[in-house]
Short mmCIF file of N, CA and C and ligand atoms in Angstrom, two decimals:
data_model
loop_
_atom_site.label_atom_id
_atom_site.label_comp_id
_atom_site.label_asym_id
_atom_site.label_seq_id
_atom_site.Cartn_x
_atom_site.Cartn_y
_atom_site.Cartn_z
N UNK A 1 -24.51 10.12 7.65
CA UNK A 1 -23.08 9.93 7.42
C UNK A 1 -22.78 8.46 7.16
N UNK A 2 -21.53 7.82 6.15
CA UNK A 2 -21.08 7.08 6.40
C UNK A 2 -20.10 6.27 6.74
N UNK A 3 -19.68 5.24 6.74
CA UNK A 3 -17.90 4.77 6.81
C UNK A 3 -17.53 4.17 6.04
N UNK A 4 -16.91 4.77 5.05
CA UNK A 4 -16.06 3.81 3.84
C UNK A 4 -15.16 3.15 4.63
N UNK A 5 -15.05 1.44 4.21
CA UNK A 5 -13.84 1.04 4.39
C UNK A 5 -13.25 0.65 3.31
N UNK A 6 -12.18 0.59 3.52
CA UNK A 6 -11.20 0.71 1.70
C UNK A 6 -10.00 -0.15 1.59
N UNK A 7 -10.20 -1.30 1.19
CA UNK A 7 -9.18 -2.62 1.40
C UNK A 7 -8.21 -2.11 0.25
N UNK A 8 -7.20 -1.76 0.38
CA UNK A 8 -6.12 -1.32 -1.33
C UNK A 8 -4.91 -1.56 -1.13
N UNK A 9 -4.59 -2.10 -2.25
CA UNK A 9 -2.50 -2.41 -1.96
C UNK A 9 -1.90 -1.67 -1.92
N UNK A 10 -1.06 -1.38 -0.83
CA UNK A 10 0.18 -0.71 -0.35
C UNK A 10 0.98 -0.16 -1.80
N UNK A 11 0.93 -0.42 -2.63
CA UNK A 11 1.22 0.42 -3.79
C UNK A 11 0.38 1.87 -3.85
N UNK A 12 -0.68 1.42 -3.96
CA UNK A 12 -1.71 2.53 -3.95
C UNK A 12 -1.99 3.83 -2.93
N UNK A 13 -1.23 3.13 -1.39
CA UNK A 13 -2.08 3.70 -0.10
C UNK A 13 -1.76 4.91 -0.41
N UNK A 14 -0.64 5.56 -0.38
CA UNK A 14 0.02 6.41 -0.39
C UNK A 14 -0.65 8.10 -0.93
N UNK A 15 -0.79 7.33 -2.38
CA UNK A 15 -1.56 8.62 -3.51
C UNK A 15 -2.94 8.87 -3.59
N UNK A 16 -3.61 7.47 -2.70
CA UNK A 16 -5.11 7.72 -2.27
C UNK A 16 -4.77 8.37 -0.95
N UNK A 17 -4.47 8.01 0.36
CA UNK A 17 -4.68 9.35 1.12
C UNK A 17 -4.11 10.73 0.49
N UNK A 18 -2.97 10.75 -0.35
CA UNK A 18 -3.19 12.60 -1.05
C UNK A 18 -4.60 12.98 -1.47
N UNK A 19 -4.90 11.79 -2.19
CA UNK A 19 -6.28 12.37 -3.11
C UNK A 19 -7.28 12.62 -2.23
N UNK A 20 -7.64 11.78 -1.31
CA UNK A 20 -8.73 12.08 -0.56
C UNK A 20 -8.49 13.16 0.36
N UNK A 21 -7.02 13.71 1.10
CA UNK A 21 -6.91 14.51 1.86
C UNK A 21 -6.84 15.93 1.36
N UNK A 22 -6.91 15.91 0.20
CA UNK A 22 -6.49 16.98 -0.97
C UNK A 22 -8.62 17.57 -1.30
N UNK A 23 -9.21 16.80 -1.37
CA UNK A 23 -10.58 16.30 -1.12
C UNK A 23 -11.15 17.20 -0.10
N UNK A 24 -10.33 17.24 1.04
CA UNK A 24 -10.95 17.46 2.73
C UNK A 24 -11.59 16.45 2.99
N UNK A 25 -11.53 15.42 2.77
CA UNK A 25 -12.12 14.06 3.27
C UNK A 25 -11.05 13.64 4.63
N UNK A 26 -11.99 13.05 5.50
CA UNK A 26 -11.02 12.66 6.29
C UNK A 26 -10.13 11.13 6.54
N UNK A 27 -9.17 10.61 6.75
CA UNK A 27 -9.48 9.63 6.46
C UNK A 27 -8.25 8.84 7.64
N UNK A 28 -8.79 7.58 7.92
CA UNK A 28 -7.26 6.73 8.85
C UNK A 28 -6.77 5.50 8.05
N UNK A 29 -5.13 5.43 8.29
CA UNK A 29 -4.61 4.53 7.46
C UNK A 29 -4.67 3.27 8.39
N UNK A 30 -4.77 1.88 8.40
CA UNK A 30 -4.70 0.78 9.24
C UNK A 30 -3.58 -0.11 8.32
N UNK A 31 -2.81 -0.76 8.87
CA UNK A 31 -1.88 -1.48 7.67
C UNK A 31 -2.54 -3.19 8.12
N UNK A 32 -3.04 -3.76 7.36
CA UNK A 32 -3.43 -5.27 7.48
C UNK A 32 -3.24 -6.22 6.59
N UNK A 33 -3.66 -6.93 6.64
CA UNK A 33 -2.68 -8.87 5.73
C UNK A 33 -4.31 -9.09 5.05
N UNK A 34 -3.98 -9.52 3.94
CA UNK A 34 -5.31 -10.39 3.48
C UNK A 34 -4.96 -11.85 3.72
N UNK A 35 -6.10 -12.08 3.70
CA UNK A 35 -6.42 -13.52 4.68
C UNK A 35 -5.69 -14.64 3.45
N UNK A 36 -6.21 -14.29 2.32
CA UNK A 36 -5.58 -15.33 1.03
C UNK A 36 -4.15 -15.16 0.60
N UNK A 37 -3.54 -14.05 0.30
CA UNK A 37 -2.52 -14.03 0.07
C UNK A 37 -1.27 -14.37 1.02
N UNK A 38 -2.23 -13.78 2.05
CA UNK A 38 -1.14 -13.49 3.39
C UNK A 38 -0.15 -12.51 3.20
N UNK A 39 -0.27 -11.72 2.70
CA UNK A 39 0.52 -10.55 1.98
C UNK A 39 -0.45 -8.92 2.94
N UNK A 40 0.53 -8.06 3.16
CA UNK A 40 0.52 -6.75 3.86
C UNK A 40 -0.35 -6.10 2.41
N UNK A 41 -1.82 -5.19 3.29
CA UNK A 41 -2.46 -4.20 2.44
C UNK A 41 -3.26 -3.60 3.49
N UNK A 42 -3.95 -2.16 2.86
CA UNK A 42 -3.94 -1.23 3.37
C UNK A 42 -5.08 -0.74 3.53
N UNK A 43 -5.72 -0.54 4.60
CA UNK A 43 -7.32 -0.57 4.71
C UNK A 43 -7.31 1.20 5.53
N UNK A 44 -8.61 1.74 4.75
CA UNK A 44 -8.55 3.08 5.01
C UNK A 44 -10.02 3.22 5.53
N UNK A 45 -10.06 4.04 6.79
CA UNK A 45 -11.39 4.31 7.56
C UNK A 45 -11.61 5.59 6.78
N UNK A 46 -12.72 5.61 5.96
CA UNK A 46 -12.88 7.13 5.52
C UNK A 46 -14.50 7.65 5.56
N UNK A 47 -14.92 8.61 6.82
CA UNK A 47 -15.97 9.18 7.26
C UNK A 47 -15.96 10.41 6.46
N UNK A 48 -17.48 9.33 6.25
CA UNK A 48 -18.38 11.28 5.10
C UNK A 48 -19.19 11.32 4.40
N UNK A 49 -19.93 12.41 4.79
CA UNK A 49 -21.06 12.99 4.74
C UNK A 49 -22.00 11.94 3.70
N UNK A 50 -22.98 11.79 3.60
CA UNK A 50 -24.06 10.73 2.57
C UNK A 50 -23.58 11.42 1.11
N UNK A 51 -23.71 12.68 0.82
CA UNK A 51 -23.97 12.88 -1.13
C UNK A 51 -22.27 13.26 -0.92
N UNK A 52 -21.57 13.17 -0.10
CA UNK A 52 -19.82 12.71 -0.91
C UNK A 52 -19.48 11.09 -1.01
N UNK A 53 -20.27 10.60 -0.67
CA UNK A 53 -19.43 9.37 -1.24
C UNK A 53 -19.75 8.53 -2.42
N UNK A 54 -20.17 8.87 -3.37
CA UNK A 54 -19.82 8.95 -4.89
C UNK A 54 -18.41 9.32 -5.08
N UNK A 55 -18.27 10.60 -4.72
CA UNK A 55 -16.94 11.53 -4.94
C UNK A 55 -15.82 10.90 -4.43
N UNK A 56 -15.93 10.35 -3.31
CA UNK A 56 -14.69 9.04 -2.51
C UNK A 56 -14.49 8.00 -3.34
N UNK A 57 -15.93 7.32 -3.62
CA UNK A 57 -15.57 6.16 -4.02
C UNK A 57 -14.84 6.41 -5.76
N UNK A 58 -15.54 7.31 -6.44
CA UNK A 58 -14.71 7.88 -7.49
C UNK A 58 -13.45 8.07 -7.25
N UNK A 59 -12.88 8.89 -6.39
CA UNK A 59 -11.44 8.69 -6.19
C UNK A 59 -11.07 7.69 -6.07
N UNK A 60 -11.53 6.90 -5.28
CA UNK A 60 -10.58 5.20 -4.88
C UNK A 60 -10.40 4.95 -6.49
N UNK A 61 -11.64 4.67 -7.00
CA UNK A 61 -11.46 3.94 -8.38
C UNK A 61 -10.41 4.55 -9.12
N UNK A 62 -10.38 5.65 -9.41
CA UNK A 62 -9.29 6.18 -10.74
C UNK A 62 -8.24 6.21 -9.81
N UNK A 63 -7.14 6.23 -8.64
CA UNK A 63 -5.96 5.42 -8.29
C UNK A 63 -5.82 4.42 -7.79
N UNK A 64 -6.76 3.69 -7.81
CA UNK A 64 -6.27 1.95 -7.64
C UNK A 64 -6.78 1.20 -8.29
N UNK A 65 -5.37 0.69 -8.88
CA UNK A 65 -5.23 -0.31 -10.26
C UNK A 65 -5.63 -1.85 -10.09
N UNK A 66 -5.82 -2.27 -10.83
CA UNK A 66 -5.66 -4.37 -9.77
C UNK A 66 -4.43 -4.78 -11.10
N UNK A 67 -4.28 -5.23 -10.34
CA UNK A 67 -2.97 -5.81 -10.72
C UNK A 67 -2.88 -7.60 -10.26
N UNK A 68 -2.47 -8.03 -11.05
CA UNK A 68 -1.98 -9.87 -10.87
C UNK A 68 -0.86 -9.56 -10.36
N UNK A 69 -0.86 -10.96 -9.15
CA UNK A 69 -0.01 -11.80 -8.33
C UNK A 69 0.08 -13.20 -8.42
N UNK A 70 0.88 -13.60 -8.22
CA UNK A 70 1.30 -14.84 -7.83
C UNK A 70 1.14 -15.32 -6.70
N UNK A 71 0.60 -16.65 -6.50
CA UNK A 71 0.56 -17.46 -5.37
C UNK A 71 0.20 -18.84 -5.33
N UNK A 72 1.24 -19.17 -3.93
CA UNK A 72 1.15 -21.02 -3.86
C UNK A 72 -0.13 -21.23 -2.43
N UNK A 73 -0.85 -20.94 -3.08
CA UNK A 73 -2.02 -20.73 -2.00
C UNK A 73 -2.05 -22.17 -1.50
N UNK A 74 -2.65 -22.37 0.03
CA UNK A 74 -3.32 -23.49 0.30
C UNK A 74 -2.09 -25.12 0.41
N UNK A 75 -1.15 -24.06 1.20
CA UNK A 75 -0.19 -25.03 1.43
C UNK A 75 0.20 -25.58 2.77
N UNK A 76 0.95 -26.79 3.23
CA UNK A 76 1.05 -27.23 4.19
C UNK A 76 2.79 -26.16 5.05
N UNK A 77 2.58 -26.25 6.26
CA UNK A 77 4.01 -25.86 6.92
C UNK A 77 5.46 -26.40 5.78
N UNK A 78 4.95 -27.84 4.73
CA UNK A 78 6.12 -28.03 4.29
C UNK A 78 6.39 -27.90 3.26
N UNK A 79 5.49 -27.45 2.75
CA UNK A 79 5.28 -26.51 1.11
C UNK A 79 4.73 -27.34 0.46
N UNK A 80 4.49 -28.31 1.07
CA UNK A 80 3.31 -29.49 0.03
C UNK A 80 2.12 -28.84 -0.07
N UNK A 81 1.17 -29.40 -1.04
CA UNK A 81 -0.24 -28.84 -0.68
C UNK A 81 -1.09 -30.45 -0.17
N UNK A 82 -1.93 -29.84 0.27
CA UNK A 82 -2.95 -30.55 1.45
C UNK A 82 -3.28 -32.18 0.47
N UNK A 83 -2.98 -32.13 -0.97
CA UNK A 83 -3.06 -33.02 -1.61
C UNK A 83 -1.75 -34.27 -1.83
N UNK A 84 -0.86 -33.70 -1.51
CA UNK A 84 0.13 -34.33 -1.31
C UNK A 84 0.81 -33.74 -2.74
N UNK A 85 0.77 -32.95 -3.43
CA UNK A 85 1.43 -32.60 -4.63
C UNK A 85 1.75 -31.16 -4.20
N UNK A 86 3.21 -31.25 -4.96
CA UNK A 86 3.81 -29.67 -5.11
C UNK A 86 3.16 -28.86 -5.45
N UNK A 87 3.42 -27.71 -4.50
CA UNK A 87 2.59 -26.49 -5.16
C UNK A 87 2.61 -25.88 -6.27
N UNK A 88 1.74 -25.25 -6.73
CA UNK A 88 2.20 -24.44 -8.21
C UNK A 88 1.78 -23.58 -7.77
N UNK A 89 2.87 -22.52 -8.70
CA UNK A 89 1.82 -20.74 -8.39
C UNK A 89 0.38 -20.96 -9.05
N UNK A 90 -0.40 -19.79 -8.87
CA UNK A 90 -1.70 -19.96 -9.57
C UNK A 90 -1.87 -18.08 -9.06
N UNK A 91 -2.31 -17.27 -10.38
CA UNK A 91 -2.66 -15.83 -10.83
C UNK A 91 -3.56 -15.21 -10.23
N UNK A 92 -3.88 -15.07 -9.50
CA UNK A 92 -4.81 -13.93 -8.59
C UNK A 92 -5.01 -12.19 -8.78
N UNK A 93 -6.19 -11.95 -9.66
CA UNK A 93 -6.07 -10.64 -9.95
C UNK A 93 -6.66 -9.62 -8.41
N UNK A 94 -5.68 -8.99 -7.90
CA UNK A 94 -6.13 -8.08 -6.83
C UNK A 94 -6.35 -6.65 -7.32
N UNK A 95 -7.44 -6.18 -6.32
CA UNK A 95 -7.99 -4.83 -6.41
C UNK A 95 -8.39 -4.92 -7.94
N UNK A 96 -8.78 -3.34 -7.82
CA UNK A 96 -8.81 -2.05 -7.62
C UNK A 96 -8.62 -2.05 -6.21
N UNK A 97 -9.98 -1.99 -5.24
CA UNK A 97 -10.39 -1.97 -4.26
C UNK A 97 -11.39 -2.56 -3.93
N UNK A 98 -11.09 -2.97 -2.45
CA UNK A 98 -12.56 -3.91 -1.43
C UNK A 98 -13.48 -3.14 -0.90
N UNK A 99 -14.50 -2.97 -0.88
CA UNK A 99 -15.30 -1.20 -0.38
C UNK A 99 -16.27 -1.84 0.61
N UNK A 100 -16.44 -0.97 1.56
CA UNK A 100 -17.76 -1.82 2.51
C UNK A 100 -18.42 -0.20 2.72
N UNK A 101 -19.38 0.11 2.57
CA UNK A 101 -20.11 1.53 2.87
C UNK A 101 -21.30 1.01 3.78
N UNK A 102 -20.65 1.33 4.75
CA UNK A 102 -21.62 1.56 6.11
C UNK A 102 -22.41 2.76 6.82
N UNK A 103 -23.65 2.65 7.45
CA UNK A 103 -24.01 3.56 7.81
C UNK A 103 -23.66 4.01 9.47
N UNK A 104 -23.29 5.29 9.56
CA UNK A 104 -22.66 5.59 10.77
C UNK A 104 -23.89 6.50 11.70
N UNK A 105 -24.03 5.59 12.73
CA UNK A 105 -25.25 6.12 13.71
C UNK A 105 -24.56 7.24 14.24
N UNK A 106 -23.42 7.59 14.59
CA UNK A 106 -23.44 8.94 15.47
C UNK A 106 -22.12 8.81 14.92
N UNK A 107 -21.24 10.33 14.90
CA UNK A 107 -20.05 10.39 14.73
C UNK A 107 -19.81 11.49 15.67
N UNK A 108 -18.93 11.18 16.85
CA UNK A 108 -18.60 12.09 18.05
C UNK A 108 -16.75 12.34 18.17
N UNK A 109 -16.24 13.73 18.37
CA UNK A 109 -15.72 13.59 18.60
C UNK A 109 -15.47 14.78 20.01
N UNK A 110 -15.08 13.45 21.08
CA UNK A 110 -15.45 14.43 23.12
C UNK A 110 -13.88 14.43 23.84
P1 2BA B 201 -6.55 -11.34 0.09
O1 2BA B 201 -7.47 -12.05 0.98
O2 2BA B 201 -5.08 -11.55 0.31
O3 2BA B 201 -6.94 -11.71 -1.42
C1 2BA B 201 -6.14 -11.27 -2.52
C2 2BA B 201 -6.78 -11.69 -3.82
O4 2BA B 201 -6.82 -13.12 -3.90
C3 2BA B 201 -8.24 -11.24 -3.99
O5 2BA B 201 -8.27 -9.92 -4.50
C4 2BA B 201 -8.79 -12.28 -4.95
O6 2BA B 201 -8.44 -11.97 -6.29
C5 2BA B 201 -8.00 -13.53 -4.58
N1 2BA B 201 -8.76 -14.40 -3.67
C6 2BA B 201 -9.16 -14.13 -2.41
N2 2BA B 201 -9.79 -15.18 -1.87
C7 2BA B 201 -9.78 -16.16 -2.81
C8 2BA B 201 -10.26 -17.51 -2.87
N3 2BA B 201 -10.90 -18.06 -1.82
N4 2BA B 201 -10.07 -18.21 -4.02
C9 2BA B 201 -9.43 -17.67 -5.06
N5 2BA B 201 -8.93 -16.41 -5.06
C10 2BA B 201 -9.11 -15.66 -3.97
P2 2BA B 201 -9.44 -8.94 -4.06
O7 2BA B 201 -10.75 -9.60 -4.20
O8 2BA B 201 -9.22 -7.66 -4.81
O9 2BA B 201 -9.24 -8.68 -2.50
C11 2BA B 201 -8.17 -7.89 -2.01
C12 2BA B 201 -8.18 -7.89 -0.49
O10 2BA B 201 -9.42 -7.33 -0.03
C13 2BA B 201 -8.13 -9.28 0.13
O11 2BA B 201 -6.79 -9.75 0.20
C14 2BA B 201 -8.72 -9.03 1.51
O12 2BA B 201 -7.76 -8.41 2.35
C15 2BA B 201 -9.79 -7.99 1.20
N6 2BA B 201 -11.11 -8.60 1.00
C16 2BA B 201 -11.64 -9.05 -0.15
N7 2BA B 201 -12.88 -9.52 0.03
C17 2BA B 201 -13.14 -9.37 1.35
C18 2BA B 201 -14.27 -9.66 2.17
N8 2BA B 201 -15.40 -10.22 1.69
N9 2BA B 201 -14.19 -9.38 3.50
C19 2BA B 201 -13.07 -8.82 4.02
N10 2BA B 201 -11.97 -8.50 3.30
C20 2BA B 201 -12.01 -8.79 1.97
#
């Protein structure tokens, strides 16, 4: 067995747990911040079986898009940056998705 974890923007969360629950996959929603943006996204625990996760990770891919953002990354409390110059936005393409496929030693549920 394994454990998908599934980093995806809150745009997305929504129509990927249909797809995967629609699937019989099982799956948990966690709501978390990425560390760079500092912006809310949506990380999904999804346990299963070794020859389905092709079929998962296929789903993730065909509903989550990446999409560009904006950001004044790497700034001080006073909106300066660490250089002493105003920030500028700068384009950050996010997702599809962040995937970590782990192997799961025991899956119990007592
Ligand atoms: P964030 O950390 O908020 O990153 C959002 C996007 O900003 C990233 O999209 C990437 O395009 C850009 N980015 C991140 N760090 C950067 C840096 N040091 N310099 C320039 N640009 C940078 P994605 O790569 O699609 O990542 C989306 C989210 O997936 C991340 O949100 C984070 O929550 C998670 N993630 C990505 N890589 C990870 C990793 N190695 N470990 C844990 N979580 C990760």
């Amino acid at each position: 067995m394994k454990l998908i974890i599934a980093i995806v923007q809150d745009e997305d969360s929504s129509r990927l747990l249909t797809g995967l629950m629609n699937k019989g996959l099982g799956v948990t929603k966690l709501a978390t911040t990425g560390g760079f943006l500092k912006a809310g996204n949506t990380t999904l625990l999804i346990g299963v079986e070794d020859e389905r996760v092709s079929e998962a990770v296929e789903t993730i891919e065909q509903i989550c898009k990446s999409r560009k953002q904006l950001t004044t990354a790497h700034t001080n409390a006073t909106g300066v940056s660490a250089s002493g110059y105003m920030p500028f936005p700068v384009e950050v393409t996010v997702g599809g998705a962040t995937l970590f496929v782990l192997n799961v030693e025991q899956f119990l549920k007592v």
